[in-house]
Every structure is written in C-alpha cells, then in structure tokens.
Short mmCIF file of N, CA, C and O in Angstrom, two decimals:
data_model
loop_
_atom_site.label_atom_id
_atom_site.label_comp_id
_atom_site.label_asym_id
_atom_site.label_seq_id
_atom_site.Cartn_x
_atom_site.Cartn_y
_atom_site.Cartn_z
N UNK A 1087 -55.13 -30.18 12.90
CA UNK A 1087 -56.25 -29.44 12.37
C UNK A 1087 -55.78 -28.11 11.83
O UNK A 1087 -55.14 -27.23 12.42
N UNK A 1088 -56.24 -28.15 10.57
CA UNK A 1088 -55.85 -26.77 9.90
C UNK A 1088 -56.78 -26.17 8.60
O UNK A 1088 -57.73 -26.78 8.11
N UNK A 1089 -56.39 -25.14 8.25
CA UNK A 1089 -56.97 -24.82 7.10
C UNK A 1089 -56.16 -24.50 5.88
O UNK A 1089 -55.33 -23.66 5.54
N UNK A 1090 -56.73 -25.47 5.41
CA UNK A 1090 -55.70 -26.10 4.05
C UNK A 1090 -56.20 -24.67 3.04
O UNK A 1090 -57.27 -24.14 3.34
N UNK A 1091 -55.47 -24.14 1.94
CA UNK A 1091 -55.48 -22.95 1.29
C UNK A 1091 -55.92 -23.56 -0.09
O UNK A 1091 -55.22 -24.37 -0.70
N UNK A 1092 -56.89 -23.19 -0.43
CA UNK A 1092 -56.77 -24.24 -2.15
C UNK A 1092 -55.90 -23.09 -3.00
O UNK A 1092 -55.88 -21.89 -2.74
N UNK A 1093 -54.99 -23.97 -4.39
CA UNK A 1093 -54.59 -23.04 -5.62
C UNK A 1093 -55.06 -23.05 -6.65
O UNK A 1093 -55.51 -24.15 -6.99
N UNK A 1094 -55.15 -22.27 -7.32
CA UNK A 1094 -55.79 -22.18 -8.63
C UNK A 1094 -55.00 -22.67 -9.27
O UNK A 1094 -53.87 -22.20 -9.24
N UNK A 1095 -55.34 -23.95 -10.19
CA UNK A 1095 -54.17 -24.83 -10.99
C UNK A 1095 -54.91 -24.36 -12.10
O UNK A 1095 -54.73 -23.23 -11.63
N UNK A 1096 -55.81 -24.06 -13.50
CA UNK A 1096 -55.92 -23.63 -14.28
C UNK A 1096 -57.00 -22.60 -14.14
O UNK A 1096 -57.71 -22.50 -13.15
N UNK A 1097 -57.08 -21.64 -15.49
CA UNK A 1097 -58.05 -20.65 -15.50
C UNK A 1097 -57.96 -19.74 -17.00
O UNK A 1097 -57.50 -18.62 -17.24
N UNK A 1098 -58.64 -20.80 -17.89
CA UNK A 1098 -58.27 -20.37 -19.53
C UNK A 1098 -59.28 -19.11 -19.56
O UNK A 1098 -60.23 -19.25 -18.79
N UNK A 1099 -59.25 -18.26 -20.08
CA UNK A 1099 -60.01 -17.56 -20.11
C UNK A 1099 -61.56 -17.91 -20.80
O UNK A 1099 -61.82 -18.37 -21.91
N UNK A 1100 -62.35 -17.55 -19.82
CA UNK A 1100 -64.03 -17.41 -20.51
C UNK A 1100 -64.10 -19.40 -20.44
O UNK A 1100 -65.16 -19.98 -20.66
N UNK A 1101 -63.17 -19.94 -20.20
CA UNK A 1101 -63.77 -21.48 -20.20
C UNK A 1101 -63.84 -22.32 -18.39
O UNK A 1101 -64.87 -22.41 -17.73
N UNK A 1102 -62.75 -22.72 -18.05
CA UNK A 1102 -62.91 -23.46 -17.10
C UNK A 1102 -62.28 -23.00 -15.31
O UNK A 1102 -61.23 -22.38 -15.15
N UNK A 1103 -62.89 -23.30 -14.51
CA UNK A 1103 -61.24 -22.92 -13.34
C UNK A 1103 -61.29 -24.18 -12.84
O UNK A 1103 -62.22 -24.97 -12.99
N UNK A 1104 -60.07 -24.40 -12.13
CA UNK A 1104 -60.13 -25.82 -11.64
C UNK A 1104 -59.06 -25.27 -10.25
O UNK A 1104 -57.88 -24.93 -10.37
N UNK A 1105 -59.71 -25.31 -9.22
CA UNK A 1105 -58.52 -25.31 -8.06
C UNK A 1105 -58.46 -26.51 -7.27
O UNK A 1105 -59.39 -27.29 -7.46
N UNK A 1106 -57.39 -26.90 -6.23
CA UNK A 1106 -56.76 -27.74 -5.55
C UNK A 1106 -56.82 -27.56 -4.29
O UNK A 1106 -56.60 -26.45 -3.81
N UNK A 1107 -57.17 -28.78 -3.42
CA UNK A 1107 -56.43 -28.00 -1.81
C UNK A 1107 -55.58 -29.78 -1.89
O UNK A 1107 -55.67 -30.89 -2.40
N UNK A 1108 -55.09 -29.26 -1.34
CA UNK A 1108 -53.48 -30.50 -1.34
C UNK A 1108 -53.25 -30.69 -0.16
O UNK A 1108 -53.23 -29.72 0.60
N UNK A 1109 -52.94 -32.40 0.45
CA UNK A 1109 -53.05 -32.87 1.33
C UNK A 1109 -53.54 -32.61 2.87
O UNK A 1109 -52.93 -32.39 3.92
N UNK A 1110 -54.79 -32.72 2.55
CA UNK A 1110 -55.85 -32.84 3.41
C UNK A 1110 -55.45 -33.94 4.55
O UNK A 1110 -55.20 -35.11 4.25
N UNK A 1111 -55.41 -33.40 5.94
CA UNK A 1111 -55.29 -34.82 6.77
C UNK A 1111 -56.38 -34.79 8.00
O UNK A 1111 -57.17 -33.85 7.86
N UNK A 1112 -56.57 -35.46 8.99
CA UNK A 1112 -57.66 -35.75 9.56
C UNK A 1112 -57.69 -34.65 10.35
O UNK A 1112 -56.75 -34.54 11.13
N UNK A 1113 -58.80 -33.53 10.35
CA UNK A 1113 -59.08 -32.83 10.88
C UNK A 1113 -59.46 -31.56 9.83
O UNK A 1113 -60.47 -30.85 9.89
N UNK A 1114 -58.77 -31.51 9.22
CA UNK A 1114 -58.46 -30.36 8.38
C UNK A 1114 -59.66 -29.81 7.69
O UNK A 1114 -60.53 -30.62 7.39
N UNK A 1115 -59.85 -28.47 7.38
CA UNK A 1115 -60.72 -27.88 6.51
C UNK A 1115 -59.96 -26.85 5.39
O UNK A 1115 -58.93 -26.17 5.51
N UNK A 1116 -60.76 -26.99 4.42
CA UNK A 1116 -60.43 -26.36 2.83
C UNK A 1116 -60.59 -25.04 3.52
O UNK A 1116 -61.41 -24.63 4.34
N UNK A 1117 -59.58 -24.52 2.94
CA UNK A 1117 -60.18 -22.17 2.69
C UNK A 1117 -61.69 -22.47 1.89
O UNK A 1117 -61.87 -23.29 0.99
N UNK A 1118 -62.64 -21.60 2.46
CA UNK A 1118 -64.07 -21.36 1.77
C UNK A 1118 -63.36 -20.88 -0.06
O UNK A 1118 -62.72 -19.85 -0.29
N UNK A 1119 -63.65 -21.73 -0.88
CA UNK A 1119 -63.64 -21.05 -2.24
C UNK A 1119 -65.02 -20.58 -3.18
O UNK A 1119 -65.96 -21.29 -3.54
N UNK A 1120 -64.83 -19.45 -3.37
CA UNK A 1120 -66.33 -19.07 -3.87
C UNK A 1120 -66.43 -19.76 -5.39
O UNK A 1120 -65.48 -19.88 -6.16
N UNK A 1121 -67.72 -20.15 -5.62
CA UNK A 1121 -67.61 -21.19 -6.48
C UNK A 1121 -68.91 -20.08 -7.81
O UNK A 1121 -68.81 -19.89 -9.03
N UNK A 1122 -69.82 -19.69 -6.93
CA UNK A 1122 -70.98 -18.67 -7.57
C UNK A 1122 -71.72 -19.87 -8.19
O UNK A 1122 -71.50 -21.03 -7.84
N UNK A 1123 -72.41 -19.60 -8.91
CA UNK A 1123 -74.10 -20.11 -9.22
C UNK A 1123 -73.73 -21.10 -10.75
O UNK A 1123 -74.40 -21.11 -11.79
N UNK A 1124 -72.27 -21.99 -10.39
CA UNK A 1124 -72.08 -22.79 -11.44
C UNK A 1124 -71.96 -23.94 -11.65
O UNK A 1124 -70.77 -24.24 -11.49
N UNK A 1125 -72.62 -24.89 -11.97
CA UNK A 1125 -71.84 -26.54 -11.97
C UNK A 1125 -70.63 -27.03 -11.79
O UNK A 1125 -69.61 -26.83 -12.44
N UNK A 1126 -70.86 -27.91 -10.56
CA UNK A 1126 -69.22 -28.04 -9.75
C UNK A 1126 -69.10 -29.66 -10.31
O UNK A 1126 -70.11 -30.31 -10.58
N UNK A 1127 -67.71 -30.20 -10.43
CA UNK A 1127 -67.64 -31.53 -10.55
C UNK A 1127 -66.09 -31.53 -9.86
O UNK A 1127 -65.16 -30.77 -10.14
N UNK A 1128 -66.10 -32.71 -8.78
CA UNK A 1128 -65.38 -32.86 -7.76
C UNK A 1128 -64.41 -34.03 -7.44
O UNK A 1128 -64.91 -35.11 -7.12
N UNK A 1129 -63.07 -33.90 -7.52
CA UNK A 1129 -62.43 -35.57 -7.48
C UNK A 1129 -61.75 -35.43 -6.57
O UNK A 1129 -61.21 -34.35 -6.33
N UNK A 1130 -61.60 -36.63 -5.73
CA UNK A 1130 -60.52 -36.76 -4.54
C UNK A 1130 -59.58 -37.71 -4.68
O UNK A 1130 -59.88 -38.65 -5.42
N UNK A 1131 -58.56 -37.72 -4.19
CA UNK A 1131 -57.46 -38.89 -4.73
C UNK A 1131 -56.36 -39.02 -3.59
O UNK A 1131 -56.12 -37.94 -3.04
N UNK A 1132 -55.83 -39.84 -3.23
CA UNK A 1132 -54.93 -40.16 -1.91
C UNK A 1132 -55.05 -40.67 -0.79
O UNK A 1132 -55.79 -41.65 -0.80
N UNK A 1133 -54.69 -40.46 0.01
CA UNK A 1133 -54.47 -42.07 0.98
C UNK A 1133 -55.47 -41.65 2.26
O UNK A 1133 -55.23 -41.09 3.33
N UNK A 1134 -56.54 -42.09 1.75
CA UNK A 1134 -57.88 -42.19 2.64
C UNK A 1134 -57.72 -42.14 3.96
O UNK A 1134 -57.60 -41.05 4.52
N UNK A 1135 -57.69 -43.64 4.84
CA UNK A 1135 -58.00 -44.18 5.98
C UNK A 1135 -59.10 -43.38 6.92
O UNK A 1135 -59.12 -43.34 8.15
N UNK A 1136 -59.85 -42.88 6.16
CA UNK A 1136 -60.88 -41.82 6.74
C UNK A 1136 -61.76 -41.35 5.59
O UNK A 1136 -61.69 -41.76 4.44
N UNK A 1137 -62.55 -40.51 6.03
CA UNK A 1137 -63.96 -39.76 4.89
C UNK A 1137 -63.31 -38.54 4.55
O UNK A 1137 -62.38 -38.15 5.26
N UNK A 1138 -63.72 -37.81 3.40
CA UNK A 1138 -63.28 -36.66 3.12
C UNK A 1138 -64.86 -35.91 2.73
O UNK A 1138 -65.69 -36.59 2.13
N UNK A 1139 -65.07 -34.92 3.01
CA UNK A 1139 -66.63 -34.25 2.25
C UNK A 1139 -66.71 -32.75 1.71
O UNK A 1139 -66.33 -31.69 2.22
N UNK A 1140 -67.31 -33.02 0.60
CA UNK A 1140 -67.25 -31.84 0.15
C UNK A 1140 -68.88 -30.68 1.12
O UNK A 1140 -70.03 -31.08 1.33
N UNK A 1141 -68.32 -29.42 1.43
CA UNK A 1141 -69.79 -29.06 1.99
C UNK A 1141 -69.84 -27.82 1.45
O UNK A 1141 -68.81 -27.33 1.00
N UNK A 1142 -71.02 -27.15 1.40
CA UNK A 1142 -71.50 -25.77 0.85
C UNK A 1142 -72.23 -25.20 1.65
O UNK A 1142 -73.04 -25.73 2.41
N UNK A 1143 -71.90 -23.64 1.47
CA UNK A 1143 -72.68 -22.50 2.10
C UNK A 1143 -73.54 -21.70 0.84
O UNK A 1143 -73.60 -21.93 -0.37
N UNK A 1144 -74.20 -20.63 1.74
CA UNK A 1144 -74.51 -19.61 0.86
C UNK A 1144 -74.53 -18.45 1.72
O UNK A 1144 -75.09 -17.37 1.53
N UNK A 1145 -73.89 -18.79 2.61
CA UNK A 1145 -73.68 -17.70 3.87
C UNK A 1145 -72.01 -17.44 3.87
O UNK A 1145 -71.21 -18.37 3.90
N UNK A 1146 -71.66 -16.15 3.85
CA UNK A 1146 -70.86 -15.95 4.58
C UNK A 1146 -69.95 -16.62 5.86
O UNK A 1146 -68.88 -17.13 6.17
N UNK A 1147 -71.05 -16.27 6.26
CA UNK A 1147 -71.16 -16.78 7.99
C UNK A 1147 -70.35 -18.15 7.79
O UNK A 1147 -69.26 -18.34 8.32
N UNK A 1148 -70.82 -18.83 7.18
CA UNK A 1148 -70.14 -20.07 7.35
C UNK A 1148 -70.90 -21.05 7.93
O UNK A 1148 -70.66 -21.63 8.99
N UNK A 1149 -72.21 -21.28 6.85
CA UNK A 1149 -73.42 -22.53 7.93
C UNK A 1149 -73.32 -23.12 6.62
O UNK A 1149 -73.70 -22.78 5.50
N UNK A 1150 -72.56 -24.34 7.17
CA UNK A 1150 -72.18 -25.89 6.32
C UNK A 1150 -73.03 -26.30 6.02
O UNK A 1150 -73.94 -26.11 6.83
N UNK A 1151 -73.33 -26.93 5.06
CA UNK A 1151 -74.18 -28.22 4.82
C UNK A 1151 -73.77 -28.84 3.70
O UNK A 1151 -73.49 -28.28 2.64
N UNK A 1152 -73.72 -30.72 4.05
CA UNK A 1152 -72.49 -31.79 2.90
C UNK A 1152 -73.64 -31.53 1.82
O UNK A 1152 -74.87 -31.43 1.88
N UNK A 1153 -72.81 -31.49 0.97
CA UNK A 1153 -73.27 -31.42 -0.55
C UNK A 1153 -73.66 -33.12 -0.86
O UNK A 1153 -73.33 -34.21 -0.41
N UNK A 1154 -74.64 -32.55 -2.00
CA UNK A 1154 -75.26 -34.71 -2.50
C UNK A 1154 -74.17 -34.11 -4.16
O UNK A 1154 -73.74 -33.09 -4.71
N UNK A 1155 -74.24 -35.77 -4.31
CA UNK A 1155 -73.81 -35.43 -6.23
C UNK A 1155 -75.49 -35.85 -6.44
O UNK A 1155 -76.43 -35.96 -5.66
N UNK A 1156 -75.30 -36.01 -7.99
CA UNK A 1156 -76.25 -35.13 -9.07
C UNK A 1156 -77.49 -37.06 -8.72
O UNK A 1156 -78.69 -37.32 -8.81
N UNK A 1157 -76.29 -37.81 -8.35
CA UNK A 1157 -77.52 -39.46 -7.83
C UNK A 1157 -78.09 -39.37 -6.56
O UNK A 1157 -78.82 -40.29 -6.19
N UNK A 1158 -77.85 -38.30 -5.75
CA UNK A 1158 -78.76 -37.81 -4.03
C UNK A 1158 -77.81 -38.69 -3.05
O UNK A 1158 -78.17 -38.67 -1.87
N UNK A 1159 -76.60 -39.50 -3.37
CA UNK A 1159 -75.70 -39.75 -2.33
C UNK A 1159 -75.03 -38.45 -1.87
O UNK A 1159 -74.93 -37.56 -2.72
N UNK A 1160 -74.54 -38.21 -0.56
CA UNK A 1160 -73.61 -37.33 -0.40
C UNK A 1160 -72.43 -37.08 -1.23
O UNK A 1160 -72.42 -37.83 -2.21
N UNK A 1161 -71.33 -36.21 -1.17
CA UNK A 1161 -70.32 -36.08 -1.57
C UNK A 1161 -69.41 -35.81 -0.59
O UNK A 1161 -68.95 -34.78 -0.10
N UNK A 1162 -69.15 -37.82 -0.30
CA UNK A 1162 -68.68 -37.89 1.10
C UNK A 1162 -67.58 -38.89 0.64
O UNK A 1162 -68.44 -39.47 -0.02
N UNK A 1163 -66.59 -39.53 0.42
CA UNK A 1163 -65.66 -40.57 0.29
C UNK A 1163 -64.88 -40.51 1.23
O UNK A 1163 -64.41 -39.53 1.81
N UNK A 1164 -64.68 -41.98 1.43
CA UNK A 1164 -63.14 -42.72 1.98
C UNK A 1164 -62.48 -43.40 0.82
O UNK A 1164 -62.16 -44.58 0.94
N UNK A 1165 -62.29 -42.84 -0.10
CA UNK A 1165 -61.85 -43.94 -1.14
C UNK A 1165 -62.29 -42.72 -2.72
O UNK A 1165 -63.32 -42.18 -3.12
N UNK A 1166 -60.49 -42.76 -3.31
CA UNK A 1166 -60.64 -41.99 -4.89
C UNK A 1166 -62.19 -42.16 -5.38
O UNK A 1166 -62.90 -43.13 -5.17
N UNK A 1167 -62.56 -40.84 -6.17
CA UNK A 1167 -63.78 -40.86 -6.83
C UNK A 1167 -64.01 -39.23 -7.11
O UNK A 1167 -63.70 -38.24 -6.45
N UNK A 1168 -64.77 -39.43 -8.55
CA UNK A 1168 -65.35 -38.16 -8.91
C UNK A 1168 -67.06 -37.78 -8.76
O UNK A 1168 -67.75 -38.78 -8.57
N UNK A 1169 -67.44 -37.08 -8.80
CA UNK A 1169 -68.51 -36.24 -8.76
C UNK A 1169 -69.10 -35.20 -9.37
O UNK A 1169 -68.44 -34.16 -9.44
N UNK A 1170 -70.68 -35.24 -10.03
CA UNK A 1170 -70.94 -34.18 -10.01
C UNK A 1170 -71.75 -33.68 -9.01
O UNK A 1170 -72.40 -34.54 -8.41
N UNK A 1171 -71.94 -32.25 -8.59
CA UNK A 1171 -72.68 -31.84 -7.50
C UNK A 1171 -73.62 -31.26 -7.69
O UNK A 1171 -73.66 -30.20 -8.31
N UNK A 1172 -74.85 -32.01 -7.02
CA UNK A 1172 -75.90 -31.40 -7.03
C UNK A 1172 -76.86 -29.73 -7.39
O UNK A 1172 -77.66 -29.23 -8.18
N UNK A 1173 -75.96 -29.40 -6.00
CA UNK A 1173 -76.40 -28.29 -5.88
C UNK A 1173 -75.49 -27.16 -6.45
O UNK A 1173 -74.65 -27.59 -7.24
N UNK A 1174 -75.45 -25.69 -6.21
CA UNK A 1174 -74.85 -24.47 -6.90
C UNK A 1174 -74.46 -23.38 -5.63
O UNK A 1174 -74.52 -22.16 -5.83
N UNK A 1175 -74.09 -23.87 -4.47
CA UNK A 1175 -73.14 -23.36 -3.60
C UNK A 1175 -72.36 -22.11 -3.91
O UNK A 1175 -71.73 -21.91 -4.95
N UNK A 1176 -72.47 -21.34 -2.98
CA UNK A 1176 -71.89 -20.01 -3.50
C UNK A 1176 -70.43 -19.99 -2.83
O UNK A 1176 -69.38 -19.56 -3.32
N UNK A 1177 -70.67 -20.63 -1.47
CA UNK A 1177 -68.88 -21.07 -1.31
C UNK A 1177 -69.14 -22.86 -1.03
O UNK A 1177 -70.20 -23.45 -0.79
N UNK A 1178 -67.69 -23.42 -1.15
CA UNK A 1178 -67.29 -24.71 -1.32
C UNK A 1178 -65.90 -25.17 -0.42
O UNK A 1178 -64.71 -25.08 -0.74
N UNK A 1179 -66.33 -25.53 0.41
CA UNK A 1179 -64.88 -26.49 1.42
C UNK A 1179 -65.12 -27.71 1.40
O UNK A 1179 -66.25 -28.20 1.38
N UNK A 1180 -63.79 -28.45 1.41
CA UNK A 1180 -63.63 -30.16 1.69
C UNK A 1180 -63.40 -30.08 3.34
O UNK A 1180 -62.72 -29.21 3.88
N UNK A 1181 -63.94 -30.93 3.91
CA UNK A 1181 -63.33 -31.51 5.66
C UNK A 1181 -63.02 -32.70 5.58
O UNK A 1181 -63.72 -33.68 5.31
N UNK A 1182 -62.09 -32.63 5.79
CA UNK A 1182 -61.73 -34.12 6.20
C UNK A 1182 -61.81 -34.88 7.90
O UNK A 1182 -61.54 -34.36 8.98
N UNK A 1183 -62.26 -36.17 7.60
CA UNK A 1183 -62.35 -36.34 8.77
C UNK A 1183 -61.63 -37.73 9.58
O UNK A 1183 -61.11 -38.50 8.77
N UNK A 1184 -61.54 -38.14 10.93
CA UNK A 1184 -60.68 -38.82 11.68
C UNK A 1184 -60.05 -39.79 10.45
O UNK A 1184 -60.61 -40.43 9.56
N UNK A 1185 -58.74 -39.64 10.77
CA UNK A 1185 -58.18 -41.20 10.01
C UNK A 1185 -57.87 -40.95 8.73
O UNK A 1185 -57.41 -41.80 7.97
N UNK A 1186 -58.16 -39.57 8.37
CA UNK A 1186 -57.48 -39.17 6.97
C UNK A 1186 -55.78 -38.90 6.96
O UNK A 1186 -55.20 -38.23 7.81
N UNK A 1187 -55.28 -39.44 6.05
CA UNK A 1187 -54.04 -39.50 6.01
C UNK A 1187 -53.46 -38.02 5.16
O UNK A 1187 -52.60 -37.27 5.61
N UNK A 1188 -54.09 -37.85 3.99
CA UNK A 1188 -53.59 -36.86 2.43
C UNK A 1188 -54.21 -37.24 1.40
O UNK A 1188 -54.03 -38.22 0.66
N UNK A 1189 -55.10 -36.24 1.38
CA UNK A 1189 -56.12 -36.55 0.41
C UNK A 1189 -55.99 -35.24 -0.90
O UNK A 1189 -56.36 -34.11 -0.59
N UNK A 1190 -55.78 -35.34 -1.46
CA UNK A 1190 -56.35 -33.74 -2.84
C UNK A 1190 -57.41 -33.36 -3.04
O UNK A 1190 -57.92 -34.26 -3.71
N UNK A 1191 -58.23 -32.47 -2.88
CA UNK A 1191 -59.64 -32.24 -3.29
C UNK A 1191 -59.46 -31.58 -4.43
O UNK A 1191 -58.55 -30.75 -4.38
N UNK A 1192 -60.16 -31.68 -5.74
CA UNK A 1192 -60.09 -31.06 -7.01
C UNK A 1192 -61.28 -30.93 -7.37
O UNK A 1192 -62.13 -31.82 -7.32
N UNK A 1193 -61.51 -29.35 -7.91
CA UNK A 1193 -62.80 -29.09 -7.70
C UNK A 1193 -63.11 -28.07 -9.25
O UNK A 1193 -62.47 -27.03 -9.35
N UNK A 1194 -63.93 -28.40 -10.19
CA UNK A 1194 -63.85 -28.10 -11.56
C UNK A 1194 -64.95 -27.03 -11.44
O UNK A 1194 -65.99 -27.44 -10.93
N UNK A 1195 -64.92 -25.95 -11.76
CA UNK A 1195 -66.16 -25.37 -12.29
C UNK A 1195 -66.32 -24.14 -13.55
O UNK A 1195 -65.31 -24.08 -14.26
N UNK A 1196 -67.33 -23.25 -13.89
CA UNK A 1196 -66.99 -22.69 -14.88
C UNK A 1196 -66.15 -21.42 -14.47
O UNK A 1196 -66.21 -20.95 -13.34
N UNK A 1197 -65.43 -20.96 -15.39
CA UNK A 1197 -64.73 -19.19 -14.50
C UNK A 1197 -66.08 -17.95 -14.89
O UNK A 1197 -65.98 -16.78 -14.51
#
C-alpha cells in the first residue's frame, strides 16, 4: 500500500494536460491531483486481476466518493477501458483494489 505520485506527461499551452500515475498495485492510492471545474476523460491499461476506481473530492479533507462516467456506471474497472466522467471534481485519485497487479491511470483534462 502506497501512494502512487501521478506525472504530468503533456501540457501544450492553453489546450490540454494529461497526467499519469504508473503502476498501481493492490492497495495503492493516486496523489490527490487537482483537476478544477473541467471535463475529465479517463483510461486504464495493465494487468488487472483486481478493480481499479477512479474517485473525487471537493474537499480538501479528503471525503471520497467513486466517480460515474457520463452512462451513470461507475468509473470502476478490472479490465483496460476509457471514460468520460460525469462529474467536475476538484481533486481526482485512482485506488486500486485487492488483486491488482499494475495498472496506469491516465487522466485527460483541460489546462
């Protein structure tokens, strides 16, 4: 159990950011990334054997709650897939949970 650090893999100016948290394993939680009041779209990719979820605050504090995509399922996988997300989360962590092996969380939004 740890807390995985996401990186900022692009950030063109005035267009997109896209950061990473890289191999996620069972237990683990994302660094809170502040995401602000923008349309998120979300892909996970790697070797499952477990759920991975994306969740959002609007607290500081740190009071979770799993995000739905934009069809009212969660944004919950055991298994590669993209997403858009519902809601507009002011911060954004992946958890992974029992039985996750290394997962990527990739997480698109505007800068």
């Amino acid at each position: 159990m740890a807390t995985i650090p996401y990186q900022q893999v692009s950030a063109p100016p005035g267009k997109v950011t896209v950061v990473v948290w890289r191999g996620l394993t069972a237990g683990d939680e994302g660094d809170p990334y502040i995401a602000g009041p923008h349309p998120l779209t979300v892909q996970m990719a790697g070797d499952f054997g477990g759920t991975v979820t994306l969740q959002g605050s609007l607290a500081k504090a740190g009071v979770w709650a799993t995000l739905t995509a934009q069809n009212g399922a969660p944004v919950s996988r055991g298994h590669p897939g993209i997403a858009m997300v519902a809601e507009r989360p002011y911060l954004v962590r992946p958890v992974a949970g029992g039985g996750v092996k290394s997962v990527d969380v990739w997480l698109l939004t505007q800068a």
